[in-house]
Coordinates of C-alpha atoms in Angstrom, one line a residue:
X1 CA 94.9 -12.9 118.7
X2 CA 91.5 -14.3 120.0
X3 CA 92.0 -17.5 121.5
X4 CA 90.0 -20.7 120.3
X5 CA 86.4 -20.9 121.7
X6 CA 84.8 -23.7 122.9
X7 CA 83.4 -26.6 120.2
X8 CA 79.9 -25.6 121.8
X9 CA 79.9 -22.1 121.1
X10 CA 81.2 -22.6 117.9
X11 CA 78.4 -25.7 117.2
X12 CA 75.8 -22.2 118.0
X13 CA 77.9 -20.0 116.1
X14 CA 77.5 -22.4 113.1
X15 CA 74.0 -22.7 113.2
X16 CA 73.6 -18.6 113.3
X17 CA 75.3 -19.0 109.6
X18 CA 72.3 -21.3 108.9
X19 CA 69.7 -19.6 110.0
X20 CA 67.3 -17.8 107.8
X21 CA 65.0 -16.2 109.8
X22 CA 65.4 -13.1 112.2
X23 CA 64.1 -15.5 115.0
X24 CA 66.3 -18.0 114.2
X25 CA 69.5 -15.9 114.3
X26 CA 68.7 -14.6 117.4
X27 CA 67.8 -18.0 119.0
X28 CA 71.2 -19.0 117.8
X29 CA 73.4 -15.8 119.4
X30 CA 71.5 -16.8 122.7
X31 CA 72.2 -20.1 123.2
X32 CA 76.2 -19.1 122.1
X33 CA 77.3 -15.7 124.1
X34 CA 77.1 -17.7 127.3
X35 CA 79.3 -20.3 125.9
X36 CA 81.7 -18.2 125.1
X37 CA 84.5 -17.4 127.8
X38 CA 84.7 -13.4 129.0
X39 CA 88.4 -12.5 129.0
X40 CA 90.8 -10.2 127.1
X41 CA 91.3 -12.7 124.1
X42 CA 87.3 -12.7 123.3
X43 CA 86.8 -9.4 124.0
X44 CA 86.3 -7.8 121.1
X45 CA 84.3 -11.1 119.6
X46 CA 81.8 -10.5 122.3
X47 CA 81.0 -7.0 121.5
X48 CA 80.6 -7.8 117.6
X49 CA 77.9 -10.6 118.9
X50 CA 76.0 -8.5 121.6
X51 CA 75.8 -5.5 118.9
X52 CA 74.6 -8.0 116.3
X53 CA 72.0 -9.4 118.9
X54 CA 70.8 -6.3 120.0
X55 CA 70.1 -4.8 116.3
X56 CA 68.4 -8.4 115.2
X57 CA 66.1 -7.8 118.6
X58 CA 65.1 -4.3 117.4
X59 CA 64.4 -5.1 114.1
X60 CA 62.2 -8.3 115.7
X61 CA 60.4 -5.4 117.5
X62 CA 59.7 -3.5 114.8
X63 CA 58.9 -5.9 112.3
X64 CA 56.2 -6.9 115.2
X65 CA 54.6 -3.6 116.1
X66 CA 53.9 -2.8 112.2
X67 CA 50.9 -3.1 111.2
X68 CA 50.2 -3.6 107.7
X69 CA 46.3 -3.0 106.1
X70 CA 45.0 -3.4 102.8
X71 CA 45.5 0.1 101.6
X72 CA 49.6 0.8 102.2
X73 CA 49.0 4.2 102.9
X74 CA 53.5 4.4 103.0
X75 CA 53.3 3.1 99.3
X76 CA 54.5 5.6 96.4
X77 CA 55.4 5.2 93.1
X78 CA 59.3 6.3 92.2
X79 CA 59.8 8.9 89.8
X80 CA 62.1 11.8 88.6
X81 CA 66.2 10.6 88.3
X82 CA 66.2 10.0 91.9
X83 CA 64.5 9.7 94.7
X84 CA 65.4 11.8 98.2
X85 CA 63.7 11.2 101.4
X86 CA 63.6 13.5 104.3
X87 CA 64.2 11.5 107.3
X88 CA 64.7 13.0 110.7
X89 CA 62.8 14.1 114.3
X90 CA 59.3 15.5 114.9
X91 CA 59.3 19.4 113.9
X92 CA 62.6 19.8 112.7
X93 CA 61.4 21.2 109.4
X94 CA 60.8 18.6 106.9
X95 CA 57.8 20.2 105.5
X96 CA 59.2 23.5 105.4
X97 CA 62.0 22.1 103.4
X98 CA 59.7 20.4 101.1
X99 CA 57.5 23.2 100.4
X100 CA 60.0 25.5 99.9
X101 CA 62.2 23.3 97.2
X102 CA 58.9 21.8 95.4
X103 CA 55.1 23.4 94.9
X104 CA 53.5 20.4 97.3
X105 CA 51.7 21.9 100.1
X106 CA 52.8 19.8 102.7
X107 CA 51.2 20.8 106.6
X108 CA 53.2 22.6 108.4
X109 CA 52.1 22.6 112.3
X110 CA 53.7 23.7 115.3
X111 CA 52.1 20.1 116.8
X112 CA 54.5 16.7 116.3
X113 CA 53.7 13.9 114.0
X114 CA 51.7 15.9 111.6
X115 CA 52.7 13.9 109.0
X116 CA 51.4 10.2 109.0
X117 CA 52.7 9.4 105.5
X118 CA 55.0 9.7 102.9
X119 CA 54.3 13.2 101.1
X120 CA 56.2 13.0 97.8
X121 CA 56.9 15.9 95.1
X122 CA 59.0 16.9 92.4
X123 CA 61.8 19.2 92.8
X124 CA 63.4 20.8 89.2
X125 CA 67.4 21.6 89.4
X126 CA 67.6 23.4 85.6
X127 CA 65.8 20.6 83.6
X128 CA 66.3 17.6 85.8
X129 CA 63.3 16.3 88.5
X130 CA 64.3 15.1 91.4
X131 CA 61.7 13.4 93.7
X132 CA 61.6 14.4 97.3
X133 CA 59.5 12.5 99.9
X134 CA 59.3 13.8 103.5
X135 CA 58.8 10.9 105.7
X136 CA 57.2 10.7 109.1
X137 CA 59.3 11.2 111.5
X138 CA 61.6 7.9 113.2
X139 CA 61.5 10.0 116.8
X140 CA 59.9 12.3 119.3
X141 CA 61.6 15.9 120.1
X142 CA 62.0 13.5 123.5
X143 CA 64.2 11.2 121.5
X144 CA 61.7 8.4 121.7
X145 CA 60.7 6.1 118.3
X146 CA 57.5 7.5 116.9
X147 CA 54.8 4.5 115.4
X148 CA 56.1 5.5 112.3
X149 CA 60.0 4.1 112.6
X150 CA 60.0 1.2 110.7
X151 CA 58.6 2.3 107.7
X152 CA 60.2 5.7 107.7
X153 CA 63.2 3.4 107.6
X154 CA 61.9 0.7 105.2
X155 CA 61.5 3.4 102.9
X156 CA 64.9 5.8 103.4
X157 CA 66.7 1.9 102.4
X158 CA 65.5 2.3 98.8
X159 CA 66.4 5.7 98.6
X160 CA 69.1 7.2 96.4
X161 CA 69.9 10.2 98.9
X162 CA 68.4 10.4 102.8
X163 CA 68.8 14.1 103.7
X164 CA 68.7 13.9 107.7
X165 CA 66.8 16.4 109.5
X166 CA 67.1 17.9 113.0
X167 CA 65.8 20.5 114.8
X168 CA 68.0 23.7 115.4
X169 CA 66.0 24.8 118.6
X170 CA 66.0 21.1 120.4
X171 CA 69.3 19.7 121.1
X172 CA 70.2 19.0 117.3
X173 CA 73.0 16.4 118.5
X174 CA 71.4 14.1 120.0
X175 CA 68.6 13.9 117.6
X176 CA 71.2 13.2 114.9
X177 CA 73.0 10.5 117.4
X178 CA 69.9 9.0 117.8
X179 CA 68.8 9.2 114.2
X180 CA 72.6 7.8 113.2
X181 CA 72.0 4.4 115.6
X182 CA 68.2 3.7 114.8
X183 CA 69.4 3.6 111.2
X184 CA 72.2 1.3 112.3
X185 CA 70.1 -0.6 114.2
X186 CA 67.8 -1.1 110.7
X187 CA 71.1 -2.2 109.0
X188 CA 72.0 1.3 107.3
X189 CA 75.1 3.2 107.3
X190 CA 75.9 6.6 106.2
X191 CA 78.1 7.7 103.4
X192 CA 80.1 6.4 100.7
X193 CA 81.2 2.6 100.7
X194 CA 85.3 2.4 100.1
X195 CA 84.8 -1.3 100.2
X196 CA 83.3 -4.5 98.8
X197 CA 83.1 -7.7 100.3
X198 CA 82.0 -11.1 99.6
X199 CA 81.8 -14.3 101.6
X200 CA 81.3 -17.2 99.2
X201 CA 80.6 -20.1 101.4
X202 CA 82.0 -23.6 100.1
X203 CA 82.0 -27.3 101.1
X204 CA 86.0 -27.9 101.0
X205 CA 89.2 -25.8 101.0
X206 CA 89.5 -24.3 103.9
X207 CA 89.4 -20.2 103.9
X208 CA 91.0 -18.7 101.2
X209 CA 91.3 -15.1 100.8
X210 CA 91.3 -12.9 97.2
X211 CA 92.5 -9.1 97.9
X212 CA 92.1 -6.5 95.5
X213 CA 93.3 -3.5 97.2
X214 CA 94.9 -3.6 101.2
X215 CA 93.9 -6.6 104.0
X216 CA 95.1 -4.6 106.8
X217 CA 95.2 -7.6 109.3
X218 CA 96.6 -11.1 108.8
X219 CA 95.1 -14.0 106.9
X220 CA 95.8 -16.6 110.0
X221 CA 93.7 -14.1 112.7
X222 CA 91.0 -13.6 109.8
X223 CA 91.2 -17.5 109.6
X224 CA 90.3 -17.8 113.3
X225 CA 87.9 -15.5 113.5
X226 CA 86.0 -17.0 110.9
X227 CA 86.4 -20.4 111.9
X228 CA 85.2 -19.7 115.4
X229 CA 82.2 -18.0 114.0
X230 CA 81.1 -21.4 111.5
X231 CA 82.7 -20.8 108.9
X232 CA 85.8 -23.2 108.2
X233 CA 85.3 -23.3 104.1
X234 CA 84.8 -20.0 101.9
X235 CA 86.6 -17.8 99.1
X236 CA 87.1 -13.9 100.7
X237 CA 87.1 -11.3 97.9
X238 CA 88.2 -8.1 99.3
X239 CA 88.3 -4.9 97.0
X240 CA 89.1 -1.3 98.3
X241 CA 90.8 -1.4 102.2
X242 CA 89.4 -3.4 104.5
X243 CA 90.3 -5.6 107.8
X244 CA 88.7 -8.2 110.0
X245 CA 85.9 -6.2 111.3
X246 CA 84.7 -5.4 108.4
X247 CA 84.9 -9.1 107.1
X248 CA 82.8 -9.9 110.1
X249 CA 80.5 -7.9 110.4
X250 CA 79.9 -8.7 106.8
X251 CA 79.0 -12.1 107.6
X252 CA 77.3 -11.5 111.1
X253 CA 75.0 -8.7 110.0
X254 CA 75.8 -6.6 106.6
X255 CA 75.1 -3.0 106.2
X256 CA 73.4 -0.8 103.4
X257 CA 75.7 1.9 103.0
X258 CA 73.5 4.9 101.8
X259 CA 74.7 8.5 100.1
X260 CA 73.2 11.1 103.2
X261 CA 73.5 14.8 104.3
X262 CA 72.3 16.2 107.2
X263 CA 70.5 19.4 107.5
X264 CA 69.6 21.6 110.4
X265 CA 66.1 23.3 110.3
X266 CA 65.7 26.8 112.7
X267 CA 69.3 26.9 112.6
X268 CA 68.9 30.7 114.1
X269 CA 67.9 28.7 116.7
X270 CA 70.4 27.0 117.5
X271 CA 73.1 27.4 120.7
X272 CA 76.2 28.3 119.1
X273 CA 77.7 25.4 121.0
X274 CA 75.6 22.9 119.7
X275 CA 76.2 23.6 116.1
X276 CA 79.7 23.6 116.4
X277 CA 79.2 19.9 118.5
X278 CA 77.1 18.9 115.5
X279 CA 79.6 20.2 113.1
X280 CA 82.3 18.5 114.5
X281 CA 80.5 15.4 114.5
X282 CA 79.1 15.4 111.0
X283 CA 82.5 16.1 109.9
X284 CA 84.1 13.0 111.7
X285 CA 81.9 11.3 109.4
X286 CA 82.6 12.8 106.2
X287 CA 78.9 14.2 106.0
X288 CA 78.4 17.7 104.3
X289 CA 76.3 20.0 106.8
X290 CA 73.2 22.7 105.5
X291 CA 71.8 25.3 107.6
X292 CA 68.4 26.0 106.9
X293 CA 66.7 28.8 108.4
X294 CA 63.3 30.6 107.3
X295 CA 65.1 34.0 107.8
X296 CA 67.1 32.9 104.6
X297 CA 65.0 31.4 102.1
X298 CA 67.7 31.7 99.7
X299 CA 69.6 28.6 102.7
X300 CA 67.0 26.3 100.8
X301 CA 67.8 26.8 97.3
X302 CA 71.3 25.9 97.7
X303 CA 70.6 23.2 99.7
X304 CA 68.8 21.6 96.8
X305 CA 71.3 22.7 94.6
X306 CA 74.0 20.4 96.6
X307 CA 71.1 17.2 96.7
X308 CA 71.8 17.6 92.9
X309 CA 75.6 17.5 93.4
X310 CA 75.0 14.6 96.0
X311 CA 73.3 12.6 93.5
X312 CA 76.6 12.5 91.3
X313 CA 74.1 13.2 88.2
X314 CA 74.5 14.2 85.1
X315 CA 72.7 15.8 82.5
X316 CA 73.2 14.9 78.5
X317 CA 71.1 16.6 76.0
X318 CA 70.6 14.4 72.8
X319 CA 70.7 16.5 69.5
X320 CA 69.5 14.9 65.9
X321 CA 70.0 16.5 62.8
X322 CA 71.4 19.8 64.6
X323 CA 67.9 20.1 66.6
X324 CA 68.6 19.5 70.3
X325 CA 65.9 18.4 72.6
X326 CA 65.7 20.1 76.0
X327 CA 64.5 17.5 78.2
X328 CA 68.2 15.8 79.4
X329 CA 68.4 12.2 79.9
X330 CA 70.0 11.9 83.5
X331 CA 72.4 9.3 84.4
X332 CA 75.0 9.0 86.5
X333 CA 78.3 10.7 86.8
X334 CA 81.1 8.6 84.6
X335 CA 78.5 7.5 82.1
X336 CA 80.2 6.7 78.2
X337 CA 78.7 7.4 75.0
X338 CA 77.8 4.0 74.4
X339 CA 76.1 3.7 77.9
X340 CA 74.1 6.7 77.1
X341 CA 72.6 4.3 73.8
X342 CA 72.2 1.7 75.4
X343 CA 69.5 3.8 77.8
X344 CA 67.8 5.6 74.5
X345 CA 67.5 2.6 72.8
X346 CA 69.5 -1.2 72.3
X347 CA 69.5 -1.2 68.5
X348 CA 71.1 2.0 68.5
X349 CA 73.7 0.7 70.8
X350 CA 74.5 -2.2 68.9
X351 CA 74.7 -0.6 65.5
X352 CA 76.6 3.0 67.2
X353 CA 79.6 3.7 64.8
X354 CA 80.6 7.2 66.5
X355 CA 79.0 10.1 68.2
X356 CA 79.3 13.8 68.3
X357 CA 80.0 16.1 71.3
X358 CA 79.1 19.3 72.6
X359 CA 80.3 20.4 76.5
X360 CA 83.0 20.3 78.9
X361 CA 83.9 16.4 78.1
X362 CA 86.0 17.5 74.8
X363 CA 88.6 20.0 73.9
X364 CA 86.9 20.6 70.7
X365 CA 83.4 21.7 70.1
X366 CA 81.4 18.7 67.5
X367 CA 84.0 16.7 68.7
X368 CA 83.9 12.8 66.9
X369 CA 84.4 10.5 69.8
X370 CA 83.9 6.9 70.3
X371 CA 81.2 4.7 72.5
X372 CA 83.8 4.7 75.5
X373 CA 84.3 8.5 75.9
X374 CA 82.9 9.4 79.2
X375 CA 80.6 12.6 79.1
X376 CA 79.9 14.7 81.4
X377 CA 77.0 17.2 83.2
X378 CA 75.2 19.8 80.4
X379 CA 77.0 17.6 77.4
X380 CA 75.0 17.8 73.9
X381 CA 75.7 14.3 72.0
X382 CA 74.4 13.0 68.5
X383 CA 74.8 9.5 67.5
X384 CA 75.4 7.9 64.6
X385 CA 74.9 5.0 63.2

């Protein structure tokens, strides 16, 4: 249990809650880590506030050095079902990759930082098109942020699916270590969220704490901690497993959690030590692994077959009047029958009495089902109304 901090660092600690700008909330973590005692019982307090320093500082630094002109050269316009960005070091094969899954003829060049922009194309898995944009690389084969970083990044944040690449033939660990806490650093984590939180500030009542799921620490230490941080009066809502570090860090700095794979290019390249390192480490966090290599074109292929996968897409084919159109409408995996309306048209959706369907999703071929059956890839559905 931490022990209770000074009323001055907590005074600071409130006013980082108020802040709204990046220079205000650094201003604020300043003037309140020296404030706060070093020993055992603030130990772990401390970290979570130099961490949170440290990223806001980077971000500062990067918001700074980018320069932005008339013409946004790192501008392009979403299309396809989704949108996949290749985001990873200089050379480690992001324009291979893209000119082998799409017909864009992206440079390829033995040189580093051939590509100064975002170079986006269409990608076709059966009938659905998937946009893939190789981005300028965030770092040097030497590990160091290239001019590009911070809008490399801006952009992989909107992204459905950020496919991270490093090289095979240059120490492919660290490049994804590094890759893994510059995207931290932006306020990104990798992989699937098993969590949502929400910290609804109040003016009265104290902290009280709504759990739908597991709290896996008490409510009087989550009490604490949030007190000493500013906040004495919120509601809490937990859903999915979560504990105090999560609640904090919610509050001191939230993270984008974004859908990622990680791919290594001239992976005939690569030590057989370090790919077992990097397997190993993508596996610790539940990240699926591709090895691409230009001796096995058929590596890239598949790869883009598991980006579909990734995406947890869908594709339904609509039929009228027995005639079924071959262009699918793509949505996402779990989509119902009356969701699928709803995207075609609203009337339809309103005045839906029943629909008919075709695929895995039913036992029975022509099957009549209702608007909440949940369909599923390659489905054929009619409606009616």
């Amino acid at each position: 249990m931490p022990t209770n901090l000074p009323a001055e660092a907590q005074a600071k600690l409130a006013k980082y809650q108020e802040a709204r700008t990046i220079e205000e909330k650094i201003k604020a973590l300043e003037e309140a880590l020296p404030l706060i005692p070093d020993h055992k019982g603030t130990e772990k307090m401390r970290a979570q506030l130099k961490t949170t320093l440290a990223k806001l500082r980077k971000e500062l630094e990067r918001k700074k050095s980018t320069k932005v002109s008339r013409t946004d050269v790192f501008a392009f316009r979403k299309e396809g079902a989704a949108t996949v960005v290749l985001l990873g070091a200089a050379n480690s094969g992001k324009s291979t990759f893209l000119r082998a899954v799409t017909n864009a003829k992206a440079e390829v060049s033995e040189y580093e930082l051939t590509t100064t922009k975002p170079v986006p194309a269409m990608m076709f898995y059966e009938d659905a098109g998937i946009q893939i944009v190789e981005l300028p690389a965030v770092i040097t084969s030497k590990l160091e942020e290239t001019p590009f970083a911070s809008r490399s990044l801006a952009a992989a944040r909107t992204a459905d699916l950020i496919v991270i690449m490093v090289d095979g033939a240059n120490d492919p660990v660290q490049q994804f270590e590094k890759i893994v806490e510059t995207l931290s650093d932006s306020g990104m984590a990798l992989g699937v969220k098993n969590y949502e939180i929400t910290v609804e500030k109040k003016d009265s009542g104290g902290i009280r704490l709504v759990v739908f799921g597991k709290f896996r620490d008490s409510y009087d230490e989550l009490k604490q901690q949030l007190n000493q941080i500013g906040i004495r009066n919120a509601v809490v809502k937990i859903y999915g497993e979560a504990g105090i570090d999560e609640v904090v860090e919610e509050v001191l700095r939230p993270l984008v959690f974004k859908k990622a794979v990680v791919a290594l290019g001239r992976s005939d390249r690569c030590q057989p030590e370090n790919l077992n390192i990097l397997w190993r480490r993508v596996e610790q966090m539940n990240l699926p692994l591709f090895t691409l290599s230009q001796l096995n074109p058929d590596s890239y292929r598949k790869m883009g077959e598991r980006i579909f996968q990734q995406l947890e897409l869908i594709r339904i084919y609509t039929q009228k009047d027995g005639v079924v159109n071959r262009k699918p409408v793509v949505l996402k995996k779990g989509t119902t029958v009356g969701e699928l309306a709803e995207v075609i048209h609203r009337e339809i959706a309103k005045e839906l009495k029943y629909a008919k369907v075709w695929g895995k999703s039913v036992k029975i071929q022509g099957q009549q089902v209702g608007p909440s059956h949940v369909l599923m890839d390659g489905d054929t559905v009619e409606l009616f109304v």
